[in-house]
Amino acid sequence: MTVLRFETIIDRICVNSYVVPVGDDLVMKSTLNELKNRVQVALAAAFGDEYGSIDPLLVGTNNPKFGDYQANVAMSLAKPLKSNPRAIATQIAEQLNVNDICETPSIAGPGFINFKLKTKYLEAQLKAMHGSDRLGIAKAQPPQKIIVDYPSPNIAKEMHVGHLRPAVIGECFARVLEFLGHDVLKISHVGDWGTPFGMLIAYLQETYPDPQAAAEASNSGDLATFYRQAKQRFDEDETFKENARQAVVRLQAGDSAVLEAWERVCQLSKRSYRKIYDLLNISEDIIDRGESFYNPYLPAVITDLKESGLLVEDNGAQCVFLEGFTNKDGDPLPMIVQKSNGGYNYSTTDLAAIRYRVTQDKVDRIVYTTDAGQANHFTQIFQVARRAGWVPDSVELSYAPFGLVQGEDGKRLKSRSGEAVPLKELLDEAIARTRSDIEKRLKEEERTESEAFIQNAAEKVGIGAIKYADLSQNRVSNYTFSYDRMLDLKGNTAPYMMYAYVRVQGISRKGGVDLSTLDADMKLTEESELTLAKHLLQMDLVLDEVKTDLLPNRLCQYLFELSQKFNQFYDRCSVLQAEEPTRTSRLVLCDLTARSLKLGLSLLGIEVLERM
RNA sequence: GGAUCCUUAGCUCAGUUGGAUAGAGCAACCGCCUUCUAAGCGGUCGGUCACAGGUUCGAAUCCUGUAGGAUCCGCCA
């Protein structure tokens, strides 16, 4: 897969984590891993100890008629063992001891070993899952300290649609890693030190020379309006433009009056960002550590690089020459860390950030999420940080680039032209469309609901749909901006899953059943029950994948399939009217589905509704 | 000129260390509400996995080349 190539470039080091029981919470063994171990034992028994450590190539089957899992290892051993794969598979199968988990394994095709789980085993697993607060998902042991580098817009500007992806994706990573028990530090590397700030500071000082008035204006003002007015002044007046430039210089020199104005602009900006983040259900405990934060640490980056011998002066600029990046003549390309005028640039800041995070925060892993256009930049930064000796091998630098948000023309959605849709506008549109959809349904079904119910449902469904539309696509591929697609409420969308959840709550209400206090004695008979059960037991694997590969669409896919399987079960099996013990067993399936959906959606940053 | 990413059904996309007959959603068409919310379920239609070679028991997946698209490339972030 393409993402892996990135990871090899940046020298990815994995830190092992082990699964152990935590506290009183019952932790189930992953079926896949358990079967893997069993096959390895069988391999050792059949062919000698040295075969006990090879990968059994165990995967889920793609067709139920082959069972639930298949081991593909026999084919890969044909050459080294100089034997035919079917014979090898038979030898492995003879040594297999999996009686407690599945039916007798069968050999099929060129040498697949197929496993079909026993119903009894599934029932026991479900019971354990039902008794667990965490749905049987283990916490990482030991936990890692992980920084999730939140998307970092320039806070001098209004948020636009291009900020949606990084916000939503970064939030998902943080939530998944946190749920898996890691110590997550959410850090926003906001642009709070650059040229656009000079413009706003100059405008604030010009319009509100009196500090008291400036304070009031920034407390009650609106960033978008403020920015628009400042931009207009900037574009039409040369003197103002010069004032803005001077403001940046004085800001970086530490001028106290300018610093004060800068603080005000930052506050104004953070307030307006928070409003949107709240609407988007983005964590409140994000730490703002903008470019300004690293200002004091920039000189040390240069001296450190000099000491390690990496720093080279070129045309008056301080550079590090990169390995593997060459210009058209084949000469190494430099990365400038200090401009010829003595100023620093974003490379310096990013290097200072890595250095600080490893030495001061003592992290085990840093997860970066930016648009793919910055892939080269981060590959270079990581290289220099490693070569400078700031990042030991034990620290993992994960880069998760995402595709560009494109316009209908297939080109990058521009932010400066002013054509980019403000994020607020997109979110409001989503809510409005959802609202009218809900009202239409209520009318058709002759239902009446309170205004509060309608508004809340419109917000949760509308925002959920937008976030899901984004997360359910492969992170790497480009994203064509389309209202219609983002706001679609049918098919593989957030409302589909929210609706499955609502169905369970409906059963609980109708039957007057408290799902949390059920005694989970399972009795699975119908095919749709077994299919749902098997899927329910795979959530831990999926979350582990998301942790490693940083692909939220894997979780979306899982939740969509879970909802599909639940809907099929719901369609074919009546719950409340069933005889005991089937009735209770089915109620437990409902409960586990609802809790899995709620958890999974919450990890995507999407909230569920009890009714809709 | 160099680098990175992408190309799978009419549209939007999945496809997990290479595995059995390439899967969803949307759109189109046909069925299913006196039964736990039909934002649902079932079915039909739809593919030269951009193209050409190679690697092997096996390739949408790995390698090489070609075509097309996007993005980046020493003093912006």
XYZ file of C-alpha atoms (C1' of nucleotides) in Angstrom:
689
model
C 0.000 0.000 0.000
C 1.131 3.452 -0.827
C 1.112 4.771 2.703
C 3.678 2.237 3.763
C 6.204 3.727 1.457
C 6.067 6.946 3.407
C 6.556 5.108 6.590
C 9.649 3.327 5.396
C 11.100 6.618 4.299
C 10.694 8.118 7.715
C 12.222 5.143 9.435
C 9.228 3.907 11.213
C 9.905 2.073 14.440
C 7.129 0.178 16.122
C 6.935 -0.131 19.853
C 5.332 -3.379 20.877
C 2.294 -3.296 23.031
C 0.927 -6.273 24.860
C -2.615 -7.096 25.724
C -3.332 -7.801 29.353
C -6.388 -7.645 31.592
C -6.926 -4.221 33.099
C -8.508 -3.932 36.524
C -11.739 -5.805 36.900
C -12.696 -5.316 33.321
C -12.796 -8.594 31.516
C -10.599 -8.600 28.458
C -11.187 -11.141 25.741
C -8.468 -12.650 23.687
C -8.713 -11.737 20.065
C -9.899 -14.769 18.147
C -7.593 -14.024 15.264
C -4.511 -13.825 17.476
C -5.497 -16.899 19.397
C -5.869 -18.903 16.191
C -2.551 -17.545 14.967
C -0.857 -18.879 18.061
C -2.501 -22.255 17.642
C -1.322 -22.528 14.052
C 2.192 -21.588 15.083
C 2.213 -24.323 17.695
C 1.028 -26.752 15.042
C 3.717 -25.569 12.633
C 6.398 -26.181 15.237
C 5.015 -29.616 15.987
C 4.848 -30.551 12.320
C 8.088 -29.137 10.975
C 10.302 -28.237 13.934
C 10.692 -25.354 16.359
C 12.133 -22.971 13.796
C 8.739 -22.966 12.057
C 6.947 -21.939 15.234
C 7.753 -18.284 14.773
C 6.735 -17.775 11.156
C 3.587 -15.866 10.276
C 0.720 -18.317 9.709
C -0.850 -15.850 7.237
C -4.174 -16.067 8.969
C -6.916 -13.832 7.612
C -10.678 -13.624 7.582
C -12.265 -15.405 4.638
C -13.893 -13.326 1.948
C -16.699 -15.812 1.513
C -18.696 -17.449 4.322
C -18.723 -20.779 2.513
C -15.016 -21.096 3.345
C -15.688 -20.602 7.032
C -14.582 -17.631 9.134
C -10.800 -17.672 8.957
C -8.218 -19.159 6.664
C -4.514 -19.834 7.041
C -2.535 -19.349 3.833
C 0.813 -20.453 5.200
C 0.896 -23.860 3.500
C 1.326 -22.344 0.032
C 4.190 -20.185 1.146
C 5.973 -23.197 2.619
C 5.790 -25.274 -0.546
C 9.139 -24.088 -1.810
C 11.224 -24.182 1.394
C 9.816 -27.575 2.370
C 9.963 -28.898 -1.190
C 6.532 -30.394 -0.843
C 3.094 -29.726 -2.255
C 0.933 -27.233 -0.390
C -2.005 -29.519 0.175
C 0.209 -32.097 1.857
C 1.717 -29.402 4.032
C -1.724 -28.111 4.955
C -2.753 -31.624 5.935
C 0.308 -32.019 8.134
C -0.465 -28.723 9.887
C -4.119 -29.605 10.319
C -3.186 -32.921 11.937
C -1.258 -31.046 14.633
C -3.888 -28.387 15.209
C -5.632 -28.202 18.533
C -8.505 -25.779 18.134
C -11.386 -27.842 19.453
C -12.483 -25.228 21.934
C -12.759 -22.547 19.246
C -13.803 -24.068 15.964
C -14.997 -27.090 14.089
C -12.400 -29.432 12.650
C -10.401 -27.344 10.157
C -10.737 -28.326 6.519
C -8.313 -28.138 3.614
C -9.499 -26.512 0.434
C -8.241 -25.297 -2.910
C -4.459 -25.286 -3.375
C -3.852 -25.559 0.393
C -6.044 -23.184 2.347
C -6.783 -24.282 5.902
C -10.295 -23.138 6.756
C -11.653 -22.516 10.221
C -15.293 -22.248 11.178
C -16.038 -20.901 14.640
C -18.192 -22.958 16.979
C -21.457 -21.411 18.029
C -20.684 -22.224 21.647
C -17.436 -20.323 21.416
C -19.204 -17.287 19.937
C -21.812 -17.394 22.690
C -19.146 -17.396 25.380
C -17.276 -14.538 23.741
C -20.436 -12.455 23.495
C -21.185 -13.069 27.135
C -17.727 -11.832 28.094
C -18.122 -8.827 25.833
C -21.465 -7.988 27.370
C -19.959 -8.023 30.836
C -17.216 -5.598 29.903
C -17.414 -1.827 30.144
C -15.011 -1.576 27.240
C -16.728 -4.205 25.099
C -13.799 -6.467 25.807
C -11.264 -4.188 24.197
C -7.940 -4.175 25.988
C -6.056 -1.092 27.031
C -2.508 -0.743 25.750
C 0.056 -1.910 28.214
C 2.232 -0.032 28.744
C 0.535 3.095 27.447
C 2.517 5.275 25.110
C 2.772 8.992 25.367
C 1.531 10.236 22.029
C 1.221 13.717 20.616
C -1.487 14.166 18.046
C -0.521 17.203 16.073
C -3.865 18.836 15.431
C -4.522 20.640 12.237
C -3.020 24.016 12.409
C -4.784 26.708 10.513
C -3.463 30.189 10.504
C -5.625 31.673 13.194
C -5.570 35.106 11.656
C -8.096 33.839 9.136
C -11.577 32.536 9.177
C -11.905 28.753 9.021
C -12.929 27.519 5.615
C -13.873 24.180 4.155
C -10.218 23.201 3.716
C -9.879 23.047 7.486
C -12.565 20.426 7.821
C -10.585 17.322 6.925
C -7.618 17.854 9.221
C -9.853 18.809 12.143
C -12.066 15.789 11.750
C -9.265 13.312 11.041
C -6.978 14.542 13.819
C -9.828 14.363 16.282
C -10.502 10.765 15.293
C -6.872 9.740 15.852
C -6.822 11.370 19.260
C -10.024 9.671 20.320
C -9.000 6.218 19.132
C -5.581 6.401 20.740
C -7.052 7.721 23.952
C -9.635 4.975 24.072
C -6.917 2.381 23.559
C -5.388 3.640 26.778
C -2.608 5.861 25.525
C -1.597 9.121 27.092
C -2.551 11.541 24.343
C -1.452 15.124 24.163
C -3.516 17.119 21.680
C -1.460 19.941 20.372
C -2.434 22.512 17.845
C 0.483 23.998 15.995
C -1.452 27.067 14.926
C -0.013 29.782 12.773
C -0.019 32.710 15.146
C 3.172 34.530 14.272
C 3.158 35.306 10.600
C 2.418 38.088 8.178
C -1.404 37.982 8.350
C -1.128 38.834 12.008
C 0.643 42.054 11.225
C -2.351 43.076 9.195
C -4.812 42.405 11.996
C -2.655 44.037 14.632
C -2.209 47.125 12.497
C -5.936 47.253 11.885
C -6.766 46.879 15.569
C -4.337 49.605 16.510
C -5.574 51.915 13.797
C -9.272 51.435 14.422
C -9.140 51.283 18.202
C -6.165 53.358 19.355
C -7.619 53.364 22.866
C -6.680 50.074 24.638
C -10.048 49.952 26.401
C -11.938 50.192 23.137
C -9.609 47.636 21.574
C -10.340 45.243 24.403
C -14.078 45.634 23.969
C -13.878 45.293 20.216
C -11.881 42.076 20.405
C -14.148 40.654 23.086
C -17.351 41.170 21.185
C -16.104 41.141 17.613
C -16.314 38.556 14.957
C -13.112 37.337 13.334
C -14.521 37.002 9.856
C -15.743 40.580 9.717
C -12.609 41.830 11.381
C -10.403 39.991 8.914
C -12.393 41.184 5.938
C -12.129 44.819 6.987
C -8.417 44.515 7.724
C -7.828 42.816 4.385
C -9.638 45.591 2.602
C -7.433 48.211 4.270
C -4.386 46.122 3.450
C -5.279 45.879 -0.220
C -6.205 49.504 -0.751
C -3.634 51.418 1.304
C 0.144 51.233 0.870
C 0.822 53.007 4.164
C -1.339 50.526 5.984
C 0.480 47.697 4.274
C 3.765 49.056 5.547
C 2.324 49.422 9.059
C 1.306 45.791 8.924
C 4.818 44.713 7.970
C 6.273 46.814 10.726
C 3.842 45.270 13.194
C 5.260 41.813 12.403
C 8.823 43.027 12.929
C 7.941 44.722 16.194
C 5.958 41.706 17.305
C 8.913 39.409 16.779
C 11.160 41.937 18.521
C 8.922 41.766 21.556
C 7.359 45.255 21.497
C 4.942 45.235 24.432
C 2.172 47.322 22.848
C 2.195 45.136 19.761
C 2.287 42.014 21.897
C -0.792 43.213 23.698
C -2.626 43.772 20.443
C -1.426 40.383 19.231
C -2.858 38.744 22.368
C -6.203 40.374 21.657
C -6.273 39.149 18.111
C -5.371 35.635 19.264
C -8.168 35.663 21.811
C -10.672 36.862 19.257
C -9.544 34.188 16.891
C -9.590 31.380 19.424
C -13.076 32.320 20.477
C -14.412 32.135 16.971
C -12.553 28.884 16.318
C -13.976 27.385 19.472
C -17.517 28.074 18.313
C -16.960 26.028 15.201
C -15.066 23.322 17.048
C -17.943 23.010 19.503
C -20.370 22.579 16.666
C -18.054 19.950 15.182
C -17.661 18.173 18.511
C -13.902 18.699 18.589
C -12.116 18.126 21.906
C -11.930 20.984 24.336
C -8.609 19.967 25.822
C -6.538 20.872 22.795
C -3.437 22.738 23.801
C -2.620 25.695 21.618
C 1.074 25.703 21.050
C 1.448 27.919 18.059
C 4.505 29.037 16.217
C 4.975 31.780 18.797
C 5.512 29.139 21.465
C 8.662 27.895 19.766
C 10.140 31.328 19.238
C 12.500 31.031 22.223
C 13.684 27.623 21.047
C 14.654 28.533 17.501
C 18.262 29.634 18.117
C 19.030 26.314 19.826
C 17.948 24.481 16.687
C 20.637 26.289 14.747
C 23.390 25.843 17.340
C 22.504 22.179 17.740
C 22.671 21.600 14.003
C 25.988 23.423 13.897
C 27.413 21.242 16.661
C 26.316 18.066 14.979
C 28.020 19.254 11.798
C 24.888 19.273 9.672
C 24.702 23.027 9.215
C 26.116 24.484 6.015
C 26.119 28.120 4.941
C 24.953 28.611 1.377
C 24.429 32.019 -0.253
C 24.228 33.522 3.212
C 21.481 31.166 4.381
C 21.987 28.433 6.964
C 21.019 25.093 5.467
C 21.061 21.373 6.007
C 21.678 19.377 2.857
C 19.216 16.549 2.482
C 19.804 12.927 1.634
C 17.715 11.635 -1.223
C 16.539 15.037 -2.452
C 18.404 16.411 -5.437
C 18.006 19.239 -7.884
C 18.114 18.906 -11.648
C 21.903 18.531 -11.678
C 21.773 15.743 -9.134
C 23.149 17.867 -6.311
C 21.669 17.540 -2.827
C 18.877 19.970 -2.070
C 19.212 22.201 0.966
C 16.627 22.831 3.633
C 16.932 26.402 4.816
C 16.713 26.742 8.569
C 17.826 30.351 8.835
C 17.367 32.907 6.115
C 20.207 35.144 4.989
C 18.555 38.034 6.846
C 18.770 36.040 10.069
C 15.075 35.211 10.147
C 13.691 31.753 10.737
C 11.090 29.938 8.688
C 8.581 27.167 9.114
C 11.213 24.456 8.839
C 12.973 25.896 11.851
C 9.746 25.976 13.822
C 8.814 22.427 12.906
C 12.272 21.226 13.900
C 12.049 23.112 17.182
C 8.676 21.479 17.785
C 9.998 17.952 17.269
C 12.994 18.658 19.447
C 10.794 20.065 22.202
C 8.301 17.218 22.026
C 10.933 14.528 22.304
C 13.169 16.161 24.902
C 10.612 18.038 27.021
C 7.346 16.151 26.503
C 9.206 12.842 26.312
C 6.812 11.355 23.800
C 6.915 7.845 22.336
C 5.111 8.790 19.184
C 4.039 11.869 17.265
C 1.184 11.711 14.789
C 1.123 14.411 12.133
C -1.860 15.067 9.920
C -1.484 17.507 7.056
C -2.524 17.723 3.451
C -0.406 15.632 1.121
C 1.113 18.772 -0.391
C 3.343 18.984 2.656
C 4.577 15.409 2.369
C 8.013 16.423 1.120
C 8.374 18.988 3.835
C 7.642 16.553 6.636
C 9.774 13.803 5.172
C 12.609 16.311 5.160
C 11.928 17.555 8.664
C 11.872 14.004 10.007
C 15.120 13.210 8.250
C 16.919 16.214 9.682
C 15.520 15.619 13.170
C 16.750 12.014 13.101
C 20.153 12.920 11.725
C 20.532 15.656 14.317
C 20.077 12.982 16.959
C 16.975 14.556 18.487
C 14.720 11.590 17.819
C 15.886 8.218 19.130
C 14.859 5.023 17.328
C 12.363 4.267 20.060
C 10.283 7.286 19.086
C 7.893 6.811 16.203
C 7.180 9.683 13.866
C 3.937 8.930 12.015
C 2.948 11.030 9.096
C -0.639 10.734 7.927
C -1.080 12.887 4.845
C -4.579 13.393 3.524
C -5.705 14.131 -0.018
C -6.424 17.620 -1.128
C -9.821 19.155 -1.045
C -10.532 19.838 -4.680
C -13.115 21.944 -6.406
C -15.371 20.595 -9.129
C -12.623 21.521 -11.619
C -10.310 18.906 -10.105
C -7.934 21.571 -8.866
C -7.034 22.425 -5.339
C -9.646 24.477 -3.566
C -8.006 27.837 -3.133
C -8.246 29.621 0.153
C -6.806 32.991 -0.807
C -9.028 33.724 -3.743
C -11.893 33.970 -1.311
C -13.788 31.279 -3.167
C -13.411 28.715 -0.450
C -16.626 28.184 1.439
C -16.417 29.336 5.051
C -16.740 26.335 7.336
C -19.548 27.936 9.273
C -21.562 28.261 6.101
C -21.093 24.602 5.225
C -22.144 23.455 8.689
C -25.194 25.707 8.729
C -26.203 24.433 5.321
C -25.892 20.846 6.519
C -28.095 21.538 9.500
C -30.669 23.399 7.432
C -30.905 20.653 4.820
C -31.223 17.982 7.473
C -33.861 20.001 9.229
C -36.060 20.279 6.187
C -35.581 16.568 5.548
C -36.720 15.793 9.090
C -39.708 18.090 8.810
C -40.739 16.401 5.598
C -40.548 12.985 7.237
C -42.533 14.098 10.263
C -45.251 15.424 8.007
C -45.375 12.234 5.961
C -45.516 10.082 9.068
C -47.952 12.452 10.768
C -45.672 12.758 13.767
C -45.204 15.818 15.895
C -42.009 16.587 17.746
C -40.871 19.520 19.818
C -38.778 22.295 18.324
C -35.908 21.266 20.609
C -36.082 17.684 19.326
C -36.052 18.781 15.702
C -33.216 21.220 16.145
C -31.087 18.744 18.093
C -31.697 15.966 15.589
C -30.900 18.271 12.667
C -27.600 19.268 14.257
C -26.490 15.773 15.218
C -27.493 14.201 11.920
C -26.259 17.038 9.728
C -22.878 17.431 11.388
C -22.509 13.662 11.677
C -23.162 13.298 7.950
C -20.502 15.844 7.055
C -17.892 14.294 9.312
C -18.681 10.795 8.171
C -18.529 11.754 4.502
C -14.996 12.888 5.148
C -13.788 10.078 7.395
C -15.246 7.271 5.325
C -13.040 8.033 2.366
C -9.513 6.772 2.220
C -7.420 9.471 3.830
C -4.885 9.528 1.015
C -7.175 10.062 -1.929
C -8.210 13.511 -3.027
C -11.547 14.819 -1.995
C -13.846 16.641 -4.334
C -15.926 19.147 -2.474
C -19.612 18.594 -3.047
C -22.507 19.742 -0.892
C -24.723 17.016 -2.245
C -22.350 14.224 -1.437
C -21.426 15.531 2.003
C -25.034 16.069 2.960
C -26.480 12.867 1.590
C -28.488 11.064 4.239
C -28.973 7.732 2.456
C -26.815 4.627 2.175
C -23.359 4.513 3.688
C -23.703 7.656 5.757
C -23.755 8.605 9.417
C -27.575 8.622 9.645
C -27.646 4.999 8.503
C -25.673 3.995 11.573
C -27.495 6.396 13.838
C -30.718 4.855 12.649
C -29.554 1.339 13.508
C -28.768 2.606 16.985
C -32.191 4.221 17.250
C -33.819 0.918 16.294
C -32.236 -0.773 19.291
C -33.394 2.001 21.589
C -36.876 1.594 20.126
C -36.887 -2.074 21.076
C -35.690 -1.258 24.547
C -38.439 1.357 25.009
C -41.203 -0.724 23.492
C -40.354 -3.780 25.553
C -39.542 -1.830 28.702
C -36.225 -3.649 28.829
C -33.130 -2.305 30.546
C -30.437 -3.649 28.229
C -27.616 -3.084 30.697
C -28.948 -5.489 33.318
C -29.515 -8.514 31.111
C -28.122 -11.860 32.084
C -26.257 -12.770 28.932
C -27.014 -16.443 28.372
C -26.662 -16.619 24.661
C -28.487 -18.870 22.253
C -27.644 -18.256 18.623
C -29.609 -20.119 15.995
C -30.359 -18.003 12.935
C -27.754 -17.294 10.278
C -28.215 -13.549 10.666
C -27.561 -13.860 14.408
C -24.290 -15.701 13.814
C -23.182 -13.214 11.171
C -23.884 -10.293 13.475
C -22.187 -12.010 16.402
C -18.984 -12.650 14.457
C -18.836 -9.073 13.343
C -19.402 -7.718 16.843
C -16.345 -9.599 18.034
C -13.995 -7.879 15.604
C -14.053 -4.321 16.843
C -10.767 -4.655 18.740
C -8.906 -5.671 15.601
C -10.296 -2.745 13.686
C -9.288 -0.220 16.321
C -5.833 -1.723 16.397
C -5.620 -1.240 12.651
C -6.668 2.376 12.923
C -4.024 2.912 15.583
C -1.317 1.510 13.328
C -2.373 2.581 9.840
C -4.111 5.826 10.803
C -6.957 5.180 8.402
C -10.322 6.188 9.905
C -12.194 4.754 6.926
C -11.431 1.279 8.272
C -13.517 2.088 11.324
C -16.259 3.602 9.140
C -16.320 0.464 7.028
C -16.604 -1.675 10.139
C -19.490 0.355 11.543
C -21.305 0.364 8.226
C -21.062 -3.401 7.951
C -22.133 -3.743 11.562
C -25.226 -1.650 10.838
C -25.977 -3.655 7.709
C -25.701 -6.908 9.611
C -27.844 -5.576 12.383
C -30.515 -4.380 9.938
C -30.582 -7.812 8.326
C -30.960 -9.404 11.751
C -33.653 -6.878 12.669
C -35.503 -7.694 9.486
C -35.395 -11.461 9.892
C -35.550 -11.988 13.630
C -38.182 -10.549 15.874
C -36.802 -9.778 19.293
C -39.540 -8.875 21.731
C -41.907 -11.566 20.469
C -39.331 -14.356 20.571
C -39.504 -17.159 23.124
C -36.930 -17.381 25.896
C -34.040 -18.009 25.951
C -33.849 -16.630 22.397
C -35.496 -13.375 23.413
C -32.829 -12.477 25.962
C -30.079 -13.649 23.664
C -31.368 -11.370 20.914
C -31.705 -8.481 23.322
C -28.036 -8.937 24.177
C -27.149 -8.841 20.488
C -29.098 -5.592 20.252
C -27.330 -4.167 23.263
C -23.879 -5.096 21.990
C -24.679 -3.621 18.588
C -25.899 -0.370 20.105
C -22.912 -0.051 22.405
C -20.492 -0.857 19.582
C -22.125 1.707 17.330
C -22.142 4.330 20.029
C -18.509 3.713 20.872
C -17.376 3.530 17.257
C -19.243 6.655 16.241
C -17.947 8.519 19.270
C -14.406 7.601 18.215
C -15.238 9.207 14.889
C -16.453 12.228 16.810
C -20.100 11.561 15.951
C -22.867 11.529 18.533
C -25.879 9.224 18.516
C -29.542 10.032 19.121
C -31.981 7.979 21.170
C -34.788 8.723 18.749
C -34.842 10.228 15.298
C 14.192 18.888 -14.989
C 13.441 16.221 -10.183
C 10.148 14.309 -6.254
C 5.491 12.546 -4.153
C 0.449 10.867 -4.744
C -3.533 9.158 -7.766
C -6.094 6.166 -12.167
C -11.117 -0.047 -9.986
C -19.007 -0.313 -12.349
C -22.628 5.547 -15.477
C -21.235 8.613 -10.573
C -18.648 8.520 -5.530
C -15.493 5.112 -3.452
C -13.744 0.156 -0.542
C -10.481 -3.655 -1.437
C -6.389 -5.338 5.370
C 1.308 -8.473 5.462
C 0.038 -10.908 -2.707
C -4.849 -15.680 -1.836
C -10.417 -18.874 -3.699
C -15.935 -16.029 -8.102
C -12.894 -7.841 -7.524
C -17.050 -5.460 -3.335
C -20.252 -1.260 -1.271
C -23.169 3.238 -1.698
C -25.634 6.455 -5.224
C -28.344 6.540 -9.795
C -31.949 3.167 -12.815
C -35.555 -0.810 -12.636
C -38.634 -4.631 -9.740
C -40.629 -6.457 -5.040
C -41.600 -5.875 0.716
C -44.944 -1.464 5.859
C -52.492 -4.846 9.966
C -45.906 -7.291 12.997
C -39.825 -4.033 17.625
C -39.347 3.493 13.515
C -39.410 1.726 5.588
C -33.463 7.167 7.182
C -34.891 -0.015 6.415
C -34.765 -5.172 3.818
C -34.590 -8.374 -0.698
C -33.685 -8.573 -6.048
C -32.082 -6.934 -11.290
C -28.612 -4.100 -14.204
C -23.570 -2.644 -14.331
C -15.995 -3.977 -14.465
C -10.215 -5.070 -20.334
C -8.919 -3.049 -11.920
C -5.506 3.389 -17.216
C -2.005 0.619 -20.756
C 2.291 -2.784 -21.772
C 5.793 -6.041 -19.902
C 8.003 -8.711 -15.603
C 8.303 -11.492 -10.694
C 5.328 -16.680 -8.891
C 1.737 -21.942 -7.340
C -1.308 -17.269 -7.399
C -1.192 -9.980 -8.986
C -6.225 -4.723 -8.506
C -2.137 -5.408 -4.767
C 5.067 -6.183 -5.723
C 8.925 -4.442 -9.823
C 9.976 -1.763 -14.667
C 8.186 1.244 -18.523
C 4.196 4.311 -21.009
C -0.115 7.610 -20.888
C -3.315 10.892 -18.127
C -4.478 13.896 -13.605
C -2.962 16.379 -8.940
C 0.667 18.420 -5.611
C 5.544 20.001 -4.117
C 10.634 21.645 -5.234
C 16.881 27.071 -1.155
C 15.294 32.274 1.699
C 5.994 31.840 2.159
C 3.479 28.482 5.762
